[in-house]
PDB file of C-alpha atoms in Angstrom:
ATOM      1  CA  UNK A   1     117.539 -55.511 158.344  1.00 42.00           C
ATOM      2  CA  UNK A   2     117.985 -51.800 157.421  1.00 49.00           C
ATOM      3  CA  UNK A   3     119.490 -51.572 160.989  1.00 47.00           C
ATOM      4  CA  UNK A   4     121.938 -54.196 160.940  1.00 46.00           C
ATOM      5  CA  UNK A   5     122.747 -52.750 157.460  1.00 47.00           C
ATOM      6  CA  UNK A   6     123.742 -49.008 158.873  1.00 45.00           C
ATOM      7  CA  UNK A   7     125.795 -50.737 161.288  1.00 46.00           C
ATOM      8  CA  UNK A   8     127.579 -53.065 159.074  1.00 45.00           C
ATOM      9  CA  UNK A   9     128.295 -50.652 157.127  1.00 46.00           C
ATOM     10  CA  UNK A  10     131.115 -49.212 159.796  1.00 45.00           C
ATOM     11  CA  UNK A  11     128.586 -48.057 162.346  1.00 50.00           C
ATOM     12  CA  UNK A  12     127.719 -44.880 161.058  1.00 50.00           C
ATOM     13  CA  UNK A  13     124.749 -43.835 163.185  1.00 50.00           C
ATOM     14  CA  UNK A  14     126.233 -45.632 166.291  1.00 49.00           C
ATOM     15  CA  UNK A  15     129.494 -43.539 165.687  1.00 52.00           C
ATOM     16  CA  UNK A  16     127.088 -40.412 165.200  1.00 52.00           C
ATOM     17  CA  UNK A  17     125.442 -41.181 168.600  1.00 50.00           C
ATOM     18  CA  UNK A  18     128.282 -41.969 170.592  1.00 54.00           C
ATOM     19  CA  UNK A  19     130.386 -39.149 169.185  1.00 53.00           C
ATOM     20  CA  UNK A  20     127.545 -36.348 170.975  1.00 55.00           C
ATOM     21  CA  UNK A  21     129.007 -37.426 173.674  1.00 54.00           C
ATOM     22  CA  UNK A  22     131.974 -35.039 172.688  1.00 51.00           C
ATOM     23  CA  UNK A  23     131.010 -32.902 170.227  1.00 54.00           C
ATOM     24  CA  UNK A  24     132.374 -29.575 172.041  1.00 49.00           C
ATOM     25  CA  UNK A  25     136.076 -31.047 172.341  1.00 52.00           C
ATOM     26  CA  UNK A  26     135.968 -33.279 169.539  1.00 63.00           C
ATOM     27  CA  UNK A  27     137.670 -30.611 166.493  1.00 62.00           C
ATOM     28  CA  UNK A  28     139.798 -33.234 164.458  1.00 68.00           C
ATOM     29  CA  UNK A  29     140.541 -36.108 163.884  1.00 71.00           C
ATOM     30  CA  UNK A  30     143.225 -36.494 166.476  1.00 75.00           C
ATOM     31  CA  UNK A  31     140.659 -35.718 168.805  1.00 77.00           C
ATOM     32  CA  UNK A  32     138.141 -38.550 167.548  1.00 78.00           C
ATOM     33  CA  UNK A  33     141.688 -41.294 167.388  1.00 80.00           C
ATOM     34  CA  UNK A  34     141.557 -40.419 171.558  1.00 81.00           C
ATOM     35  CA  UNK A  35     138.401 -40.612 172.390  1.00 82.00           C
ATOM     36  CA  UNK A  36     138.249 -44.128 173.444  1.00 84.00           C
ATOM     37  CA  UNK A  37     140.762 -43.515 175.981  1.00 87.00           C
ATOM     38  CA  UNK A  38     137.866 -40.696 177.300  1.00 86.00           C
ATOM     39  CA  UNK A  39     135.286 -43.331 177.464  1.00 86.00           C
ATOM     40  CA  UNK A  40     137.863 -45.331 179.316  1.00 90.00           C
ATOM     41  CA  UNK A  41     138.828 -42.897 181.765  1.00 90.00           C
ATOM     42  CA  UNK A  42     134.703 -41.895 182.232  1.00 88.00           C
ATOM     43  CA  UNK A  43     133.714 -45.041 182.574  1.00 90.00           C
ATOM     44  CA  UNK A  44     136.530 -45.763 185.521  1.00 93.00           C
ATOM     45  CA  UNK A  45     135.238 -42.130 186.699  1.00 92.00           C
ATOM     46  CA  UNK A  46     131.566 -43.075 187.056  1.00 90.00           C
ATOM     47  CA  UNK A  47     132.394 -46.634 188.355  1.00 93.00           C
ATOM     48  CA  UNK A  48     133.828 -45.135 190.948  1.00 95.00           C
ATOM     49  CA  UNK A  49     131.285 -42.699 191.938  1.00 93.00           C
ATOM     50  CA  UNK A  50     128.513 -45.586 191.632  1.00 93.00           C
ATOM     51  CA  UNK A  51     127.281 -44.673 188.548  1.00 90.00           C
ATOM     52  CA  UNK A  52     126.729 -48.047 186.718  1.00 90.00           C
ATOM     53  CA  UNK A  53     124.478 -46.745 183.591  1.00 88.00           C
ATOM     54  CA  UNK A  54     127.226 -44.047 182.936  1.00 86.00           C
ATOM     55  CA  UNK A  55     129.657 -46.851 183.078  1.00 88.00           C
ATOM     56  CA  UNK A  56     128.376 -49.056 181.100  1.00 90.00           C
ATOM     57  CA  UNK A  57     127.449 -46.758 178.654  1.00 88.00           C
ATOM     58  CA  UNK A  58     130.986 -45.421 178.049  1.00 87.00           C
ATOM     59  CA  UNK A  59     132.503 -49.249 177.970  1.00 91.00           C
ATOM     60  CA  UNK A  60     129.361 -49.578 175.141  1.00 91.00           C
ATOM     61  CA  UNK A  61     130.295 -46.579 173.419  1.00 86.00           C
ATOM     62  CA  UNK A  62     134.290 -46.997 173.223  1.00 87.00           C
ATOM     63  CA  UNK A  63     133.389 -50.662 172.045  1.00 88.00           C
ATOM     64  CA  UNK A  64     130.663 -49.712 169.315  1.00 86.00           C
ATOM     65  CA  UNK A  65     134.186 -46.877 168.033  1.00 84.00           C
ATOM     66  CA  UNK A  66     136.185 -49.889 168.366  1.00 84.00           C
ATOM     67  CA  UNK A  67     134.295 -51.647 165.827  1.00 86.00           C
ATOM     68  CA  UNK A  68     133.706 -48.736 163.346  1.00 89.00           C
ATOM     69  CA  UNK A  69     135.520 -48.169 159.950  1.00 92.00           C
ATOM     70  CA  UNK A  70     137.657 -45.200 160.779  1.00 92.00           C
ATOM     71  CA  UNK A  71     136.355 -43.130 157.566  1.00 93.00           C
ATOM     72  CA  UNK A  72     132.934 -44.089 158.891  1.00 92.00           C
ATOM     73  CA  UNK A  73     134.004 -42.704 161.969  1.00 90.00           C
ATOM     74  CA  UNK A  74     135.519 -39.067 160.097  1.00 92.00           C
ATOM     75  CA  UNK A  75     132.151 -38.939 158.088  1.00 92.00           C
ATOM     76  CA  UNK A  76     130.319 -39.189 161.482  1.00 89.00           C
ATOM     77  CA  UNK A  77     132.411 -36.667 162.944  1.00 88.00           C
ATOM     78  CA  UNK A  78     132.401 -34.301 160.045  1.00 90.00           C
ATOM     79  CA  UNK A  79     128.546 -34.820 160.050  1.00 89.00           C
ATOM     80  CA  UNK A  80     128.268 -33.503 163.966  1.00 85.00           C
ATOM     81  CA  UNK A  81     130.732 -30.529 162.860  1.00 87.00           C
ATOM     82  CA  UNK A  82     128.681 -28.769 159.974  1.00 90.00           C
ATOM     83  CA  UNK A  83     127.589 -25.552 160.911  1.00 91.00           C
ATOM     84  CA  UNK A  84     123.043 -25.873 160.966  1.00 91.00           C
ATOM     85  CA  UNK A  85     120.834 -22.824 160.154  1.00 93.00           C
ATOM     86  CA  UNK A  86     119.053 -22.044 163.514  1.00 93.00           C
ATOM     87  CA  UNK A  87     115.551 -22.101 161.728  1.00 92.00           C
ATOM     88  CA  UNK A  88     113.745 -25.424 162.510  1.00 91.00           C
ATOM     89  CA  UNK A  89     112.873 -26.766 158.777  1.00 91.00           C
ATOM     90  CA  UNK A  90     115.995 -25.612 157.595  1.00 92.00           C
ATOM     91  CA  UNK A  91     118.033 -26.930 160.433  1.00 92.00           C
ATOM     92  CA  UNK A  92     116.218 -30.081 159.506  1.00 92.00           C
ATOM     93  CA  UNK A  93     116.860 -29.964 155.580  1.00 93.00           C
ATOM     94  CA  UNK A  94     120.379 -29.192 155.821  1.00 94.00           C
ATOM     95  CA  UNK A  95     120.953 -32.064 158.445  1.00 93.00           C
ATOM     96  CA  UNK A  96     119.104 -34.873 156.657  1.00 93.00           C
ATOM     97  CA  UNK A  97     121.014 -33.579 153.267  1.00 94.00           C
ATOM     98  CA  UNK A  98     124.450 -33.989 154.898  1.00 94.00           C
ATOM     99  CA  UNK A  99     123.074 -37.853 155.985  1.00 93.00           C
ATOM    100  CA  UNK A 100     121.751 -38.773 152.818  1.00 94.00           C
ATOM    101  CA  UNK A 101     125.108 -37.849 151.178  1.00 94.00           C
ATOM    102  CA  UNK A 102     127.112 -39.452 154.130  1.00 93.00           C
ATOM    103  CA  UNK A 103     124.456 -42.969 153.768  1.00 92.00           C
ATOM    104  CA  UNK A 104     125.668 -42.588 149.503  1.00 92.00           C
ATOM    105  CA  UNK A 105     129.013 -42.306 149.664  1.00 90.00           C
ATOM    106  CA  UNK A 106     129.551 -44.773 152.493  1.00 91.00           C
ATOM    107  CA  UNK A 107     127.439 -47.018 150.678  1.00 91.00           C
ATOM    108  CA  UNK A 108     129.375 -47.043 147.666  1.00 89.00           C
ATOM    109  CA  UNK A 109     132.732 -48.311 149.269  1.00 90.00           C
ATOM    110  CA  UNK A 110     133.643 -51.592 149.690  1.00 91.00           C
ATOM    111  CA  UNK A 111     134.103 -51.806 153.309  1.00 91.00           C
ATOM    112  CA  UNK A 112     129.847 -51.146 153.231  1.00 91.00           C
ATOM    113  CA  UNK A 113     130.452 -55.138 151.498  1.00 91.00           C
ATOM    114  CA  UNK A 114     132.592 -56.120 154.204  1.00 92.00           C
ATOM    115  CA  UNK A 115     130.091 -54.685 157.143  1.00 90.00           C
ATOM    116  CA  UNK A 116     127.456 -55.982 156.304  1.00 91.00           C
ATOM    117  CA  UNK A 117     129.382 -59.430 156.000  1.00 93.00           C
ATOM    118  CA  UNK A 118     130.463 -59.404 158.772  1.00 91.00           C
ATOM    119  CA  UNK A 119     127.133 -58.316 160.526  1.00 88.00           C
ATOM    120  CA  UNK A 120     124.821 -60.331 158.493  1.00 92.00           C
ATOM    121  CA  UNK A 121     126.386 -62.472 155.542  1.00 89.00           C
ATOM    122  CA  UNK A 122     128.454 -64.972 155.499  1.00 92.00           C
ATOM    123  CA  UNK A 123     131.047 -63.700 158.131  1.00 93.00           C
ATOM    124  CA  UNK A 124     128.540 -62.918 160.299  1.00 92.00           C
ATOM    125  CA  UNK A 125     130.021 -62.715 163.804  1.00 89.00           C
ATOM    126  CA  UNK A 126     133.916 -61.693 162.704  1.00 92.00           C
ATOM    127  CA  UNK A 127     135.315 -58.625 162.596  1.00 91.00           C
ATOM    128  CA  UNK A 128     135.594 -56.609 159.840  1.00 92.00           C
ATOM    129  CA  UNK A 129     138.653 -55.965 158.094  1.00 93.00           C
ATOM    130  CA  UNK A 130     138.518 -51.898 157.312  1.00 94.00           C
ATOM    131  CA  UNK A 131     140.391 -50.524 154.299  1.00 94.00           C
ATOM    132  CA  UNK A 132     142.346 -47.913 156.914  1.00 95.00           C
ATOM    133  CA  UNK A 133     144.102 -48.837 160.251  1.00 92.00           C
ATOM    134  CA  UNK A 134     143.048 -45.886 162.423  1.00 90.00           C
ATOM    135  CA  UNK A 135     141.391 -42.436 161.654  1.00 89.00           C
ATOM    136  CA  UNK A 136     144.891 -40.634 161.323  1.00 89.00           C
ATOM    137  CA  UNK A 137     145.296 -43.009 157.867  1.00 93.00           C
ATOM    138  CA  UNK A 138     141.807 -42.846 156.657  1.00 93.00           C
ATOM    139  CA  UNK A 139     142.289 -38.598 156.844  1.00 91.00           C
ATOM    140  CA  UNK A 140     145.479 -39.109 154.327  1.00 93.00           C
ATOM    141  CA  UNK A 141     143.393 -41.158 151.806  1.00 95.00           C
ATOM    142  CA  UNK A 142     142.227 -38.808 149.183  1.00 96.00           C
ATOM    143  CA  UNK A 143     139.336 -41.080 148.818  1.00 94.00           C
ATOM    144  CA  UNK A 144     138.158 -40.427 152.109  1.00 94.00           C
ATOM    145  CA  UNK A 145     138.564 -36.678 151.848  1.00 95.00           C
ATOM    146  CA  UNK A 146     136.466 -36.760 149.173  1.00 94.00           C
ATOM    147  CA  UNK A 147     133.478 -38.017 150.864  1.00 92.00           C
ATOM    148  CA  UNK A 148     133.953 -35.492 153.919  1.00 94.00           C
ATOM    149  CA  UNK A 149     134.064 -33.131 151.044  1.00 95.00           C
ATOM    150  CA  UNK A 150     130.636 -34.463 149.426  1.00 94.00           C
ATOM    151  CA  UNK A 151     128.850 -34.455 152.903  1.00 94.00           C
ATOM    152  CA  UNK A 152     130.300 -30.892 153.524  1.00 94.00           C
ATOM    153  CA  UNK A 153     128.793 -29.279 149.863  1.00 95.00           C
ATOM    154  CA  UNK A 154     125.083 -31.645 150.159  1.00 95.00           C
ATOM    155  CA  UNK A 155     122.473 -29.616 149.112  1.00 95.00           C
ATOM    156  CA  UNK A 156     119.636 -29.643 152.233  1.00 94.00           C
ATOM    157  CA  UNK A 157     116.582 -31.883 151.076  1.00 91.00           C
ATOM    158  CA  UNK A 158     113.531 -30.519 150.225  1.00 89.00           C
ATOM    159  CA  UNK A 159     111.270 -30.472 152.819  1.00 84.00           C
ATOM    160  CA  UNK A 160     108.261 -28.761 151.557  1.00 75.00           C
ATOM    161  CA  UNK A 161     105.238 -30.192 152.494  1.00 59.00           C
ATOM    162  CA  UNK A 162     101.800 -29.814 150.348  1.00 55.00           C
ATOM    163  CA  UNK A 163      98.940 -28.405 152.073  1.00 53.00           C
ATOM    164  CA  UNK A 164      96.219 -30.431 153.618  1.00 56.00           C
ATOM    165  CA  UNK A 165      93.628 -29.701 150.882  1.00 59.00           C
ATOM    166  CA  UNK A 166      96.575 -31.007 148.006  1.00 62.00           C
ATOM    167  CA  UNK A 167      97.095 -34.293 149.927  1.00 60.00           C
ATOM    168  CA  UNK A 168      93.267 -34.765 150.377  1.00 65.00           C
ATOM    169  CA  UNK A 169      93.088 -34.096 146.831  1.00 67.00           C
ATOM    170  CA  UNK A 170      95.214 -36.409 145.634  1.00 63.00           C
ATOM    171  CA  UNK A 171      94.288 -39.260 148.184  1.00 62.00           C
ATOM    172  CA  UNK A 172      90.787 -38.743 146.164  1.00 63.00           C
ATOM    173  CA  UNK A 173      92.158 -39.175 143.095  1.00 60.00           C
ATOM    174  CA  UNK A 174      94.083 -42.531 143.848  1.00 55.00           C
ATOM    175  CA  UNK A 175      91.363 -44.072 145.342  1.00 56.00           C
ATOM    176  CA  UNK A 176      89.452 -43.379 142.003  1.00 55.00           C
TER     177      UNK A 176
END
C-alpha cells in the first residue's frame, strides 16, 4: 500500500528515479518541462542501435513524468539539486531530511487526495486531474515555491545510532 501511496501521490520517487537519468543537464524547470522529448529521442536512439532495455526504459520513464503532478515533479527535481556534504552519515542525514520534508508537504496537498484516488480509491485506473497544467505553471504558484523552499531549509535527520551495549541494554529491560 505505502507504494501505491508514494505514487499516487504524483509519483514522487518514480519522478526522483527517472529524473537521475539527467541530473547533470537538468538546472530548471524548463529543463525538467523537456525532458520527455529526451526520453523520446533516447529511446528512438537506442531502438535503433538494438538496445531494447534502454528503449523501453526511456518510453517507461517519459510515461511514469507523464503521469506525475508537475509540483511533484519540481520537488523531485529540487530534491536531486541540493548540494550533499561529502561525509557518508551526513550525506545520508541531509538527504533523508530533504525527503521527509518533500513526503510532508506533498502529503498535505490535495492532489496527494486525488493520487491516491486515482491509484487506489475510487477512481482507481483514471488519470489524475493535477492542480497545475505543466511544470512552467506549478513554478508561478507561490504555493509550490513554498514547498521547494521547505525541502531546501530541512534540517538533516538525526542519525545517531546508540552503541551496541545501550541497545542490548535496553532490549534487557523490555523483555523484563
Amino acid at each position: 500500500m505505502a507504494a501505491a501511496t508514494r505514487a499516487a501521490a504524483g509519483g514522487y520517487e518514480a519522478a526522483a528515479a527517472s529524473l537521475v537519468f539527467a541530473r547533470e543537464t537538468l538546472d530548471s524547470a524548463s529543463a525538467l518541462q523537456r525532458l520527455p522529448a529526451r526520453l523520446c529521442d533516447a529511446a528512438e536512439a537506442a531502438e535503433a542501435k538494438g538496445d531494447l532495455g534502454l528503449a523501453s526504459w526511456a518510453r517507461d520513464t517519459r510515461a511514469a513524468l507523464s503521469r506525475a503532478s508537475p509540483a511533484a515533479l519540481l520537488v523531485a527535481l529540487e530534491c536531486l539539486q541540493l548540494p550533499l556534504p561529502e561525509e557518508p552519515l551526513a550525506r545520508r542525514a541531509a538527504a533523508l531530511g530533504a525527503e521527509l520534508a518533500a513526503n510532508q508537504a506533498l502529503g498535505c496537498r490535495d492532489e496527494f487526495a486525488e493520487g491516491v484516488a486515482c491509484a487506489v480509491g475510487e477512481r482507481k485506473g483514471q488519470p489524475p486531474r493535477w492542480e497545475h497544467a505543466s511544470v512552467e505553471e506549478a513554478e508561478g504558484d507561490p504555493a509550490v515555491q513554498r514547498l521547494l523552499d521547505a525541502v531546501r531549509r530541512a534540517p538533516p535527520l538525526d542519525l545517531e545510532l546508540e552503541s551496541a551495549d545501550e541497545r542490548r541494554s535496553a532490549a534487557g529491560r523490555s523483555l523484563e
